[in-house]
XYZ file of C-alpha atoms in Angstrom:
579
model
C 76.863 -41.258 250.906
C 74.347 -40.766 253.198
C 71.622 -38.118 252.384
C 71.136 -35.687 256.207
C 68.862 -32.910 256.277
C 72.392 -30.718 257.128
C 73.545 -31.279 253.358
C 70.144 -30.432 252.108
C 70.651 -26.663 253.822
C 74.070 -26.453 252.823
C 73.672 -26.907 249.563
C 71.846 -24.558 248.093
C 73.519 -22.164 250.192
C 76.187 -22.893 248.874
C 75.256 -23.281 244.978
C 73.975 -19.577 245.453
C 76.805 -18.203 246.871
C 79.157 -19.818 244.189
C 77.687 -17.763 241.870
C 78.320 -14.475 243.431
C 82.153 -16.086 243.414
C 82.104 -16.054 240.231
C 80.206 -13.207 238.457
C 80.861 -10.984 241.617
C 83.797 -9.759 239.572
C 81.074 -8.360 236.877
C 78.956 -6.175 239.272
C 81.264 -3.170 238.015
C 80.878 -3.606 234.646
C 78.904 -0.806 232.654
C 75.950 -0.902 229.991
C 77.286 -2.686 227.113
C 76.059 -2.930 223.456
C 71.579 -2.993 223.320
C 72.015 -1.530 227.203
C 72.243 1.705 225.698
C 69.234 2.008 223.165
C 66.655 -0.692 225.788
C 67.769 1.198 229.206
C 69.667 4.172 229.279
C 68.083 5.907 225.783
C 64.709 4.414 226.695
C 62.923 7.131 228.373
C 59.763 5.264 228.377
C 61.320 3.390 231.142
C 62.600 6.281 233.305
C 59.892 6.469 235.135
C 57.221 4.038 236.736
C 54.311 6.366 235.722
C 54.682 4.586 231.893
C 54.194 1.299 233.350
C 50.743 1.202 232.017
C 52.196 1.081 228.533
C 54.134 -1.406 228.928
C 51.622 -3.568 228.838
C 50.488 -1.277 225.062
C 53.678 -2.402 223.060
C 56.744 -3.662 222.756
C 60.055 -3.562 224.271
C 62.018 -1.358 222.006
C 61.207 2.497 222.153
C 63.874 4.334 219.757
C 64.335 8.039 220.240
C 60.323 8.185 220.166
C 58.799 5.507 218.445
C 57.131 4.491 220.905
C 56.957 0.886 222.464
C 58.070 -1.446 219.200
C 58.479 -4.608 217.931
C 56.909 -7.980 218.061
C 58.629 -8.744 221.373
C 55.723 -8.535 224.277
C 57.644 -8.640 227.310
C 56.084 -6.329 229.883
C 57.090 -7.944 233.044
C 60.796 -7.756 231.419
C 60.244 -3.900 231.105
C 58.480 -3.426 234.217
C 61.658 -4.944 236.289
C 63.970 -2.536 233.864
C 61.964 0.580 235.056
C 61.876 -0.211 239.050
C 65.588 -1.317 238.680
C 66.023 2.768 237.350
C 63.772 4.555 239.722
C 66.307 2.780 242.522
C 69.415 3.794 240.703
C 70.445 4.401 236.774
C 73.739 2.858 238.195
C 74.236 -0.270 235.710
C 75.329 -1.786 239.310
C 72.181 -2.174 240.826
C 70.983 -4.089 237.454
C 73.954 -6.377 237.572
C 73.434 -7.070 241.533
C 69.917 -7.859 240.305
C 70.792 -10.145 236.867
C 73.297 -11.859 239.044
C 71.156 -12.193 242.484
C 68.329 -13.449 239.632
C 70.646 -16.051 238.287
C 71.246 -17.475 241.548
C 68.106 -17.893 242.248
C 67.647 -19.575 239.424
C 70.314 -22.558 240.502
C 68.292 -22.986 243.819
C 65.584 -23.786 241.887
C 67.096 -25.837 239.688
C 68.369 -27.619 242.451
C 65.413 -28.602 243.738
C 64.351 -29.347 240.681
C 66.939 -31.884 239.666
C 65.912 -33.408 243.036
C 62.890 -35.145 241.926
C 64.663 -36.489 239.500
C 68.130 -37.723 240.953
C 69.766 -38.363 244.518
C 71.190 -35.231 246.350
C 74.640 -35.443 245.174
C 74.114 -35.294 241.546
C 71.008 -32.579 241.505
C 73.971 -30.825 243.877
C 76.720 -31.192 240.916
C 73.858 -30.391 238.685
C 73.221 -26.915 239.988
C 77.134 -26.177 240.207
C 77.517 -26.339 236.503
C 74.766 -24.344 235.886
C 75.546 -22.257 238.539
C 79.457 -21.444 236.382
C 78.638 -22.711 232.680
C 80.622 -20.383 230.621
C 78.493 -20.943 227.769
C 75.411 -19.331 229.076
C 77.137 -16.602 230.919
C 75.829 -14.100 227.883
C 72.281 -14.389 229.811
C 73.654 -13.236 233.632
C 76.209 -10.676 232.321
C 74.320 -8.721 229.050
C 71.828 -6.561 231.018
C 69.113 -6.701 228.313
C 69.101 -10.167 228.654
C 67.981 -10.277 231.907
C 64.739 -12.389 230.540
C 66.716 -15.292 229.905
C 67.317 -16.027 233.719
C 64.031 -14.191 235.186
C 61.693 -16.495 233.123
C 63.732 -19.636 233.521
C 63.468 -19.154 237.500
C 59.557 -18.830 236.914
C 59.385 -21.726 234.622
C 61.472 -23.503 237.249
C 59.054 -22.298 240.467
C 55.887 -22.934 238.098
C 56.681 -26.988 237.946
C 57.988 -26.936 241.562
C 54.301 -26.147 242.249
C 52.209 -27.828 239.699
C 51.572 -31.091 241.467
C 49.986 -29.620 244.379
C 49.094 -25.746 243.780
C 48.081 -25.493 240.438
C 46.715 -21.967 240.788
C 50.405 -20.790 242.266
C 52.105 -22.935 239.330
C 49.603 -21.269 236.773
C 50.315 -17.847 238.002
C 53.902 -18.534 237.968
C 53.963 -19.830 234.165
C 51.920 -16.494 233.157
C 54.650 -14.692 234.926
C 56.765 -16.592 232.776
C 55.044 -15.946 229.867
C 54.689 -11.883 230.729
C 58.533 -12.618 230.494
C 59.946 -13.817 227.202
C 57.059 -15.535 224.943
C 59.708 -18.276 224.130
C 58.205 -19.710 227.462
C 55.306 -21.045 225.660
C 57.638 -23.588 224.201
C 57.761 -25.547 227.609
C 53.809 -25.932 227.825
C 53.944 -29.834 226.528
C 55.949 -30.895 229.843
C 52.936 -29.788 232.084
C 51.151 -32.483 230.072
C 53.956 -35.541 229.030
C 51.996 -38.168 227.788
C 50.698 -41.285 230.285
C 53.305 -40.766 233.058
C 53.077 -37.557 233.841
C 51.022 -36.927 236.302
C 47.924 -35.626 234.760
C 45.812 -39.118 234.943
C 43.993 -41.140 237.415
C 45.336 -40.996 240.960
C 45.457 -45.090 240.510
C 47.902 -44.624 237.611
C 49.740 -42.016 240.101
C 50.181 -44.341 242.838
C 51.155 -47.462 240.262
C 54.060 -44.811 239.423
C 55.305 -43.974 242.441
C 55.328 -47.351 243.883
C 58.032 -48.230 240.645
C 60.137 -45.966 242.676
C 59.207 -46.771 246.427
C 62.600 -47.003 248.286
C 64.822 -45.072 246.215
C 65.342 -41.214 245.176
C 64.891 -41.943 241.870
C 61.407 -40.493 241.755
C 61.440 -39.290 238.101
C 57.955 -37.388 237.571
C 57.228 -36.502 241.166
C 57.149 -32.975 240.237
C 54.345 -33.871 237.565
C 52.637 -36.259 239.703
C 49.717 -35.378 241.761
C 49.824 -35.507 245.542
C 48.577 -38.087 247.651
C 44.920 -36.355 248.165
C 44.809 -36.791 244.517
C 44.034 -32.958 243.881
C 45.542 -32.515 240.540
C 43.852 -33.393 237.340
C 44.306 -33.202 233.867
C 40.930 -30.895 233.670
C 42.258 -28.876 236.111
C 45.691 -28.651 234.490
C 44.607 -27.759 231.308
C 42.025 -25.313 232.690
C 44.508 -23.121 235.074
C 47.851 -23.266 232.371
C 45.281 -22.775 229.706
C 43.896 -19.822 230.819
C 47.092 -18.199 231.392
C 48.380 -19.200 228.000
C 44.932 -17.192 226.119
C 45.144 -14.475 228.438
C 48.744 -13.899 227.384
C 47.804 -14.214 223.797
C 45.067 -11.897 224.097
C 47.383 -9.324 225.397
C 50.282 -9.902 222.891
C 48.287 -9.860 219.791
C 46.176 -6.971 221.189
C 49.673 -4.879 221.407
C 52.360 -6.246 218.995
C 50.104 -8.135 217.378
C 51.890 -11.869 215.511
C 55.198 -10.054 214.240
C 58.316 -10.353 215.598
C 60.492 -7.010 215.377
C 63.778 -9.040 214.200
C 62.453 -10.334 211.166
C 63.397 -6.692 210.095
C 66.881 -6.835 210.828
C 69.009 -7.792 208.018
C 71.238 -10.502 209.626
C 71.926 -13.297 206.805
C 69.922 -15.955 208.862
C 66.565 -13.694 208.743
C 67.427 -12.639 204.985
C 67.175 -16.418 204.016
C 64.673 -18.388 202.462
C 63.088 -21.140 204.459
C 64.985 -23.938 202.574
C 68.681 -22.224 203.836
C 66.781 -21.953 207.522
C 66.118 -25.289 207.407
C 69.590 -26.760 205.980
C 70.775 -24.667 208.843
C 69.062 -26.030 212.148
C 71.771 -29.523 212.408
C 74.146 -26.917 212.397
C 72.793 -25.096 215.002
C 71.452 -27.697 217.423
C 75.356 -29.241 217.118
C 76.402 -25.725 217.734
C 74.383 -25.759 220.993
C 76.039 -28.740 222.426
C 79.224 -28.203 221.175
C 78.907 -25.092 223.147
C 77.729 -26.712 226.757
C 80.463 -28.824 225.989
C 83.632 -27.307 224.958
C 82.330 -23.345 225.737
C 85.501 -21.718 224.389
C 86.276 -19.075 222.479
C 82.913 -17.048 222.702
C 81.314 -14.591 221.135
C 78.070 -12.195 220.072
C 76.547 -12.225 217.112
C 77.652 -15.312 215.152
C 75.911 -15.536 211.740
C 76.091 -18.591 209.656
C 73.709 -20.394 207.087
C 73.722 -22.906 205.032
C 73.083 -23.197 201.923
C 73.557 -26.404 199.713
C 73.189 -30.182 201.447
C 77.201 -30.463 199.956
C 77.741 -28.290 203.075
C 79.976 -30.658 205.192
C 78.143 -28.508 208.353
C 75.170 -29.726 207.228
C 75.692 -33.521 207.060
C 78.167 -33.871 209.716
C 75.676 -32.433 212.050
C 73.155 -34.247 210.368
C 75.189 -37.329 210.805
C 75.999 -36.603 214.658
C 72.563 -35.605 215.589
C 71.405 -39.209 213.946
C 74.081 -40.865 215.979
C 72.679 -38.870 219.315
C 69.217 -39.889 218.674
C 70.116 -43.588 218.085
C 71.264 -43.685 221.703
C 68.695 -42.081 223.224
C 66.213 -44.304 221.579
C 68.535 -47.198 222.580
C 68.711 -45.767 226.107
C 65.805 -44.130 226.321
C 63.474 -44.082 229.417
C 61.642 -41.465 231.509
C 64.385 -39.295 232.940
C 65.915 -39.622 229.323
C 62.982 -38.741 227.157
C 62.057 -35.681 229.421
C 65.339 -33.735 229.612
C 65.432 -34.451 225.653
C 62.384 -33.318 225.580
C 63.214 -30.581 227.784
C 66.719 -29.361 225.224
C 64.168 -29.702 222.059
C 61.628 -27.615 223.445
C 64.308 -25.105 224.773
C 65.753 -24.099 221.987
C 62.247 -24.574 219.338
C 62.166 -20.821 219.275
C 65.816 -20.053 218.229
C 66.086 -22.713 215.520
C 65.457 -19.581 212.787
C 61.199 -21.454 211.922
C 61.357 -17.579 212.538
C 63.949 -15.897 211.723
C 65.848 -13.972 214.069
C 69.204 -11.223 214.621
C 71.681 -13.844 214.823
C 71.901 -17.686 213.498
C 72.938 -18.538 217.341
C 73.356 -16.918 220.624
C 74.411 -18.005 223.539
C 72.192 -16.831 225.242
C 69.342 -19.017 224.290
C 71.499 -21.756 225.101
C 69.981 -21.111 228.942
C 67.027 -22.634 229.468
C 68.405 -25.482 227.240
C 71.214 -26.384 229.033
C 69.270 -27.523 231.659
C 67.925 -30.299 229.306
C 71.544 -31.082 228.831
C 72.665 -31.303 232.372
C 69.921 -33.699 233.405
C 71.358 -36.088 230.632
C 74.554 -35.873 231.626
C 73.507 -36.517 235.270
C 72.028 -39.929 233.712
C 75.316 -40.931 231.963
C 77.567 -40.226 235.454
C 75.195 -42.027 237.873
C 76.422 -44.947 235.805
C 80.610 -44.186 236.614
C 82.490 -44.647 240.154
C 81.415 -42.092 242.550
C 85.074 -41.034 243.059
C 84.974 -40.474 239.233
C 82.415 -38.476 239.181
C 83.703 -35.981 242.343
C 86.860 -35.732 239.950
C 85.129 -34.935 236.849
C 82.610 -32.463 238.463
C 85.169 -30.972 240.691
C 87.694 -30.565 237.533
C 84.662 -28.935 235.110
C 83.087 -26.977 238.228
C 86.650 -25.216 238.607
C 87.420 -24.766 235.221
C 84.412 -23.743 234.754
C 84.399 -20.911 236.918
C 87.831 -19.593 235.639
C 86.524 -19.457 232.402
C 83.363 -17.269 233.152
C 85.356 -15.004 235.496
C 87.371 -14.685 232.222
C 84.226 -13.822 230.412
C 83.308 -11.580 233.336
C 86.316 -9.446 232.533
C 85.682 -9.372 228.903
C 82.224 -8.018 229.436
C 83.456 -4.788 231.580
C 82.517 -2.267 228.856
C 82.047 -2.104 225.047
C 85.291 -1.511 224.047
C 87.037 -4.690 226.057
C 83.838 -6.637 224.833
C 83.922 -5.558 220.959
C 87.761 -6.290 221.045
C 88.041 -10.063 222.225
C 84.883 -10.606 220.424
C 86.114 -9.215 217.002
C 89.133 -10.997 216.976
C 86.989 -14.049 217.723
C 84.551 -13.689 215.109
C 85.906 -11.638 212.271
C 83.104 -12.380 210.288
C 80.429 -10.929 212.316
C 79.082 -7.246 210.228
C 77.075 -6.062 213.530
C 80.231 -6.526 215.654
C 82.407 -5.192 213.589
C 80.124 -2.227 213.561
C 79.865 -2.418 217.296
C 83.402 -1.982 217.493
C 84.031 0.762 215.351
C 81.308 2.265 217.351
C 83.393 1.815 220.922
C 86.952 3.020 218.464
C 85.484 6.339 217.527
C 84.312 7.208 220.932
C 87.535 6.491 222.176
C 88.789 9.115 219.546
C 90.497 6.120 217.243
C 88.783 7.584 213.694
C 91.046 5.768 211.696
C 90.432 2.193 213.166
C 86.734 3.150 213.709
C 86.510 4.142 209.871
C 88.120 0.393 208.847
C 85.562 -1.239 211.304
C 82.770 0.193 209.905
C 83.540 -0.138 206.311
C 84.374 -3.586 207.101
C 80.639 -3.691 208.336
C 79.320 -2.769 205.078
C 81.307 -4.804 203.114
C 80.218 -7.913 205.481
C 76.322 -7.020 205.106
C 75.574 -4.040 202.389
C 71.897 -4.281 203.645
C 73.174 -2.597 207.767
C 72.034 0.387 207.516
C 73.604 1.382 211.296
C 76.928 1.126 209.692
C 76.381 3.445 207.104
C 75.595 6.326 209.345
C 78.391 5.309 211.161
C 80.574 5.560 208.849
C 78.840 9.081 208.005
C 79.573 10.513 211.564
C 83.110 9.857 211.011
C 83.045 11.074 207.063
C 81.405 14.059 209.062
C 84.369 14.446 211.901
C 87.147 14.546 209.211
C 85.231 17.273 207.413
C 84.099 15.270 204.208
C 80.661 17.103 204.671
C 79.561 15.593 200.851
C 80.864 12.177 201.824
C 78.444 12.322 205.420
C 75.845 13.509 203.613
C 75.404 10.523 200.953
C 76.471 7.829 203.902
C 73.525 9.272 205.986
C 71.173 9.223 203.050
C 71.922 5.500 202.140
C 71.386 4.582 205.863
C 68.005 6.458 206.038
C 67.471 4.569 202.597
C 68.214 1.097 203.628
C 66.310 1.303 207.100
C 64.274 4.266 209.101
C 67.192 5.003 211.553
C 66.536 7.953 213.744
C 70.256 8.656 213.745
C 70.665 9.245 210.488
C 67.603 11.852 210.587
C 68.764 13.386 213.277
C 72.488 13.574 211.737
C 71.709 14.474 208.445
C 69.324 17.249 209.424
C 71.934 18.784 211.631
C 74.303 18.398 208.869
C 72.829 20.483 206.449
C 71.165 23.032 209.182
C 74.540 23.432 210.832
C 77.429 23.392 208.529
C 75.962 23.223 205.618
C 73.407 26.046 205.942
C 70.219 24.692 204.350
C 67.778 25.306 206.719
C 64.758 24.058 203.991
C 66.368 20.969 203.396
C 67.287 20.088 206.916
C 63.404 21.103 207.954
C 61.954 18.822 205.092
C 64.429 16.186 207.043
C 63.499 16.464 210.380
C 60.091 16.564 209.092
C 60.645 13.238 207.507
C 62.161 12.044 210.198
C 59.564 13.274 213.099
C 56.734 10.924 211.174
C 58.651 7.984 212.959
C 60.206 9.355 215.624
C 57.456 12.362 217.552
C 59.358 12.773 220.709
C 63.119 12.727 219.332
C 64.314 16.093 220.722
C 67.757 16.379 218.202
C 64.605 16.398 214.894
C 62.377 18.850 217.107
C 65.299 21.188 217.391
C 66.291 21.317 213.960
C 62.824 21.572 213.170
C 62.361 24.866 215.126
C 65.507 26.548 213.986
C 65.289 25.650 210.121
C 60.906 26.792 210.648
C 62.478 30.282 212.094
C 65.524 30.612 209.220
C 62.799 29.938 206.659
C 60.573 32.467 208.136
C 57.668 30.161 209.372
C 57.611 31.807 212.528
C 54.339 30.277 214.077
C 55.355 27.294 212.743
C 58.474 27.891 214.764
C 57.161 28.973 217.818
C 54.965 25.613 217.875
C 57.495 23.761 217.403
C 59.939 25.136 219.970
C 57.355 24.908 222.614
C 57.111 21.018 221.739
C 60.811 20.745 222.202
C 60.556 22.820 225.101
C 57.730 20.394 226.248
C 60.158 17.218 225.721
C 63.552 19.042 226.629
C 62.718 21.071 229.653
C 66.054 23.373 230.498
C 68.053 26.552 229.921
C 68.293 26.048 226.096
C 65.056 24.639 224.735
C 63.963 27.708 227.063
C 66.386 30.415 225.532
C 65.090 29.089 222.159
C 61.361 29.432 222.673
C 62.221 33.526 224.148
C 64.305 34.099 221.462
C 61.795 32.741 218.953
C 58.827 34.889 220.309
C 60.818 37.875 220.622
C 61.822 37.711 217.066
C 66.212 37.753 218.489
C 68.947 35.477 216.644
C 69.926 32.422 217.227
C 73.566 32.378 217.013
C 74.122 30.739 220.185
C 73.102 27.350 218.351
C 75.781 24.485 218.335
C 75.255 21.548 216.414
């Protein structure tokens, strides 16, 4: 077919607008699951005068503690706070996530250009464009990472042959984004044929290619004026990669926050971690490939060599490398290279919340597309308009489906559950989404259910407390919020348990020694700072009460942190208190 300048406008036109077909249906879905604690409860991001801290910390900021976590992502939290200050709408995010995510096929569009004729880079960027199996990353809001540094990464090699400043700007960007970016610093600098070498070398390269559009490292290759080189290269991509460094250890420092979270993957020893990455890496493909059912927070590990997960993926991930190796050449070894280095970070070396996402299957993919590409160019042409028309289509009926599922917490917890029975966060998550829709019963089951799953979740056990709490077992609430303030520092449970025993249970002491407890993690958590005052002024501290009420005043600016501080300095009672 021949190539016209008219199909190389249409196209990405077209590629973009596909994808606002698709996930157009999901700009009216609301905050779902993290959304709630990393956007809505984050007050750190409610307004653009914090931006200087985001550059202090990490991403997480829970009821007070600050800027947590070993995740150093400012960029990520910079785009979350201007995204608020336009509207707290989770519409405007989604518009953005989704607009993001389109970008991101344009680029990858052009990408796969330099690599294949138009047609397949076209088909390439359609199935990217509707993969179900990555649509975690375009509809989850506090993934918006995932698709923000993948369109950097993306623009950063579209430069690098001939603006190595712009490219190394772009890959800090990148890096300013989700650190996982740092994985994808070897293909800047692929061995002999890449670009970084003597212009000779370059030109000996090129002319391999002369006459076709089969131009394989063009995007690595330096430009005819021969301005790229290897000292050059390392100097511009080096320097961003320290000066990100510097920054991340000088906030978060080498941690990463998950490794705290008790998910059976990051409670394993390295042996199990490492009997489980076949089993993930088949997981991966399996997924690209046959992406149905889905589902959050899938924990697995492995943990004898018996495991028939373990040596059947062992023994298909053998067979895949055989025929790589027996097929291999440049367009092969790079988008391997490209899925390896993709999904480095999530194969559990460190251990993370869950054993796979899909979500990190995003930047992979792309790895696995551009094989795939290599396989079809071999098939009819009419055979391969069938196959991509017939995946493209089901394709996008299968993320609008996806779409649908994701429209709040309660239709996402449901499917999910069902899904993945075995999952103890999401079977917390959707007791959670039950006993706000008033279902105490079924919210008591999930969340028992949760325990039983993983003893160590301490989230479940206050949980479980609150609804101990609604049915009036006050002893029962009391003992589930101590075990969850026992097995983690969870600033609900604080905040529950002190106005447990300050409100119903009338202990003011007890609830002050609490909140007092609790305010050592958590300095700007209004709930502690109000239990704090009240149980100071029923134990008769009242300086100690009037400090503390103009802190909460200070926080909580309105009618009743104001009542509280008169009342307080005018020695009245404070019967108006609810809990």
């Amino acid at each position: 077919m021949q190539v016209t300048n008219h199909n190389r406008v249409w196209m990405p036109v077209a590629v973009f607008l596909l994808v606002f077909l698709v996930y157009g249906i999901s700009l009216g879905n609301q905050f779902v699951w993290d959304d709630e604690e990393s956007i809505v409860q984050n007050q750190l991001i409610h307004s653009l005068s914090n931006l200087p801290k985001f550059f202090t910390g990490g991403i997480f900021n829970s009821y007070g503690s600050g800027l947590t976590g070993g995740f150093y992502r400012p960029l990520t939290t910079t785009v979350m706070a201007v995204l608020w200050a336009l509207s707290d709408d989770p519409w405007i995010f989604r518009l953005f996530q989704v607009s993001l995510h389109a970008t991101a096929v344009v680029l990858l569009f052009f990408f796969l250009q330099r690599w294949f004729r138009l047609w397949p880079a076209f088909a390439g960027a359609l199935v990217f464009a509707v993969h179900p199996g990555i649509s975690e990353a375009v509809l989850w809001i506090s993934t918006i990472a995932d698709p923000l540094a993948t369109a950097l990464l993306l623009a950063s090699l579209l430069l690098f042959s001939k603006h190595i400043e712009s490219a190394a700007l772009f890959f800090f960007l990148a890096l300013l984004t989700k650190e996982s970016s740092i994985a994808f610093l070897p293909v800047f600098f692929y061995p002999s044929y890449s670009g970084l070498q003597p212009e000779g070398a370059a030109k000996r390269i090129r002319g391999v290619y002369a006459g076709t559009n089969l131009s394989c490292f063009s995007i690595l290759l330096p430009d005819n004026r021969g301005k790229q080189s290897p000292r050059s290269a390392a100097l511009w991509l080096g320097t961003a990669s320290a000066l990100y460094a510097l920054l991340r250890i000088s906030a978060v420092g080498f941690g990463v926050s998950s490794l705290a979270f008790p998910s059976p993957i990051a409670r394993a020893d390295v042996a199990r971690r490492l009997l489980s990455v076949p089993a993930e890496i088949t997981y991966y493909v399996r997924t690209f490939l046959w992406p149905f059912p889905l589902s959050i927070s899938r924990h697995f590990v492995i943990t004898h060599p018996s495991d028939i997960q373990f040596w059947g993926s062992l023994i298909i991930l053998v067979i895949g490398v055989v025929l790589l190796v027996k097929h291999r050449n440049r367009r092969t070894m790079v988008f391997t290279l490209w899925f390896a280095l993709g999904l480095l970070p999530y194969l559990q070396f460190v251990p993370l919340s869950a054993t796979v996402a899909d979500r990190w299957l995003y930047l992979p993919s792309i790895g696995l597309i551009g094989l795939i590409l290599i396989f079809l160019e071999r098939l009819p042409k009419r055979v391969v308009t069938v196959i991509c028309g017939t995946v493209v289509l089901v394709f996008s009926l299968l993320t609008i489906q996806r779409s649908l599922q994701w429209k709040n917490g309660l239709t996402l917890f449901t499917h999910d559950v069902s899904v993945n029975p075995g999952s103890f966060d999401l079977a917390n998550n959707y007791g959670v989404e039950l006993f706000r829709a008033g279902d105490t019963g079924a919210a008591r089951k999930a969340f028992e259910r949760s325990i039983n799953l993983n003893p160590a979740w301490w989230v479940a056990y206050n949980n479980a407390g609150a609804v101990s709490e609604r049915l009036g077992d006050t002893q029962k609430a009391e003992a589930l919020y101590r075990t969850s303030m026992d097995r983690g520092s969870y600033y609900l449970a604080y905040e529950n348990l002190a106005k447990l025993l300050l409100f119903k249970k009338e202990k003011p002491q007890e609830a002050k020694d609490v909140a007092s407890r609790g305010l050592t993690a958590f300095r700007t958590s209004a709930n502690l700072w109000l239990v704090y005052t009240v149980a100071s002024y029923q134990t008769g501290n009242k300086n100690e009460a009037i400090a503390a009420a103009r802190r909460l005043y200070a926080l909580a600016p309105n009618d009743q942190t104001a009542a509280i501080l008169s009342k307080i300095t005018n020695n009245l009672p404070l019967e108006f208190i609810n809990p």
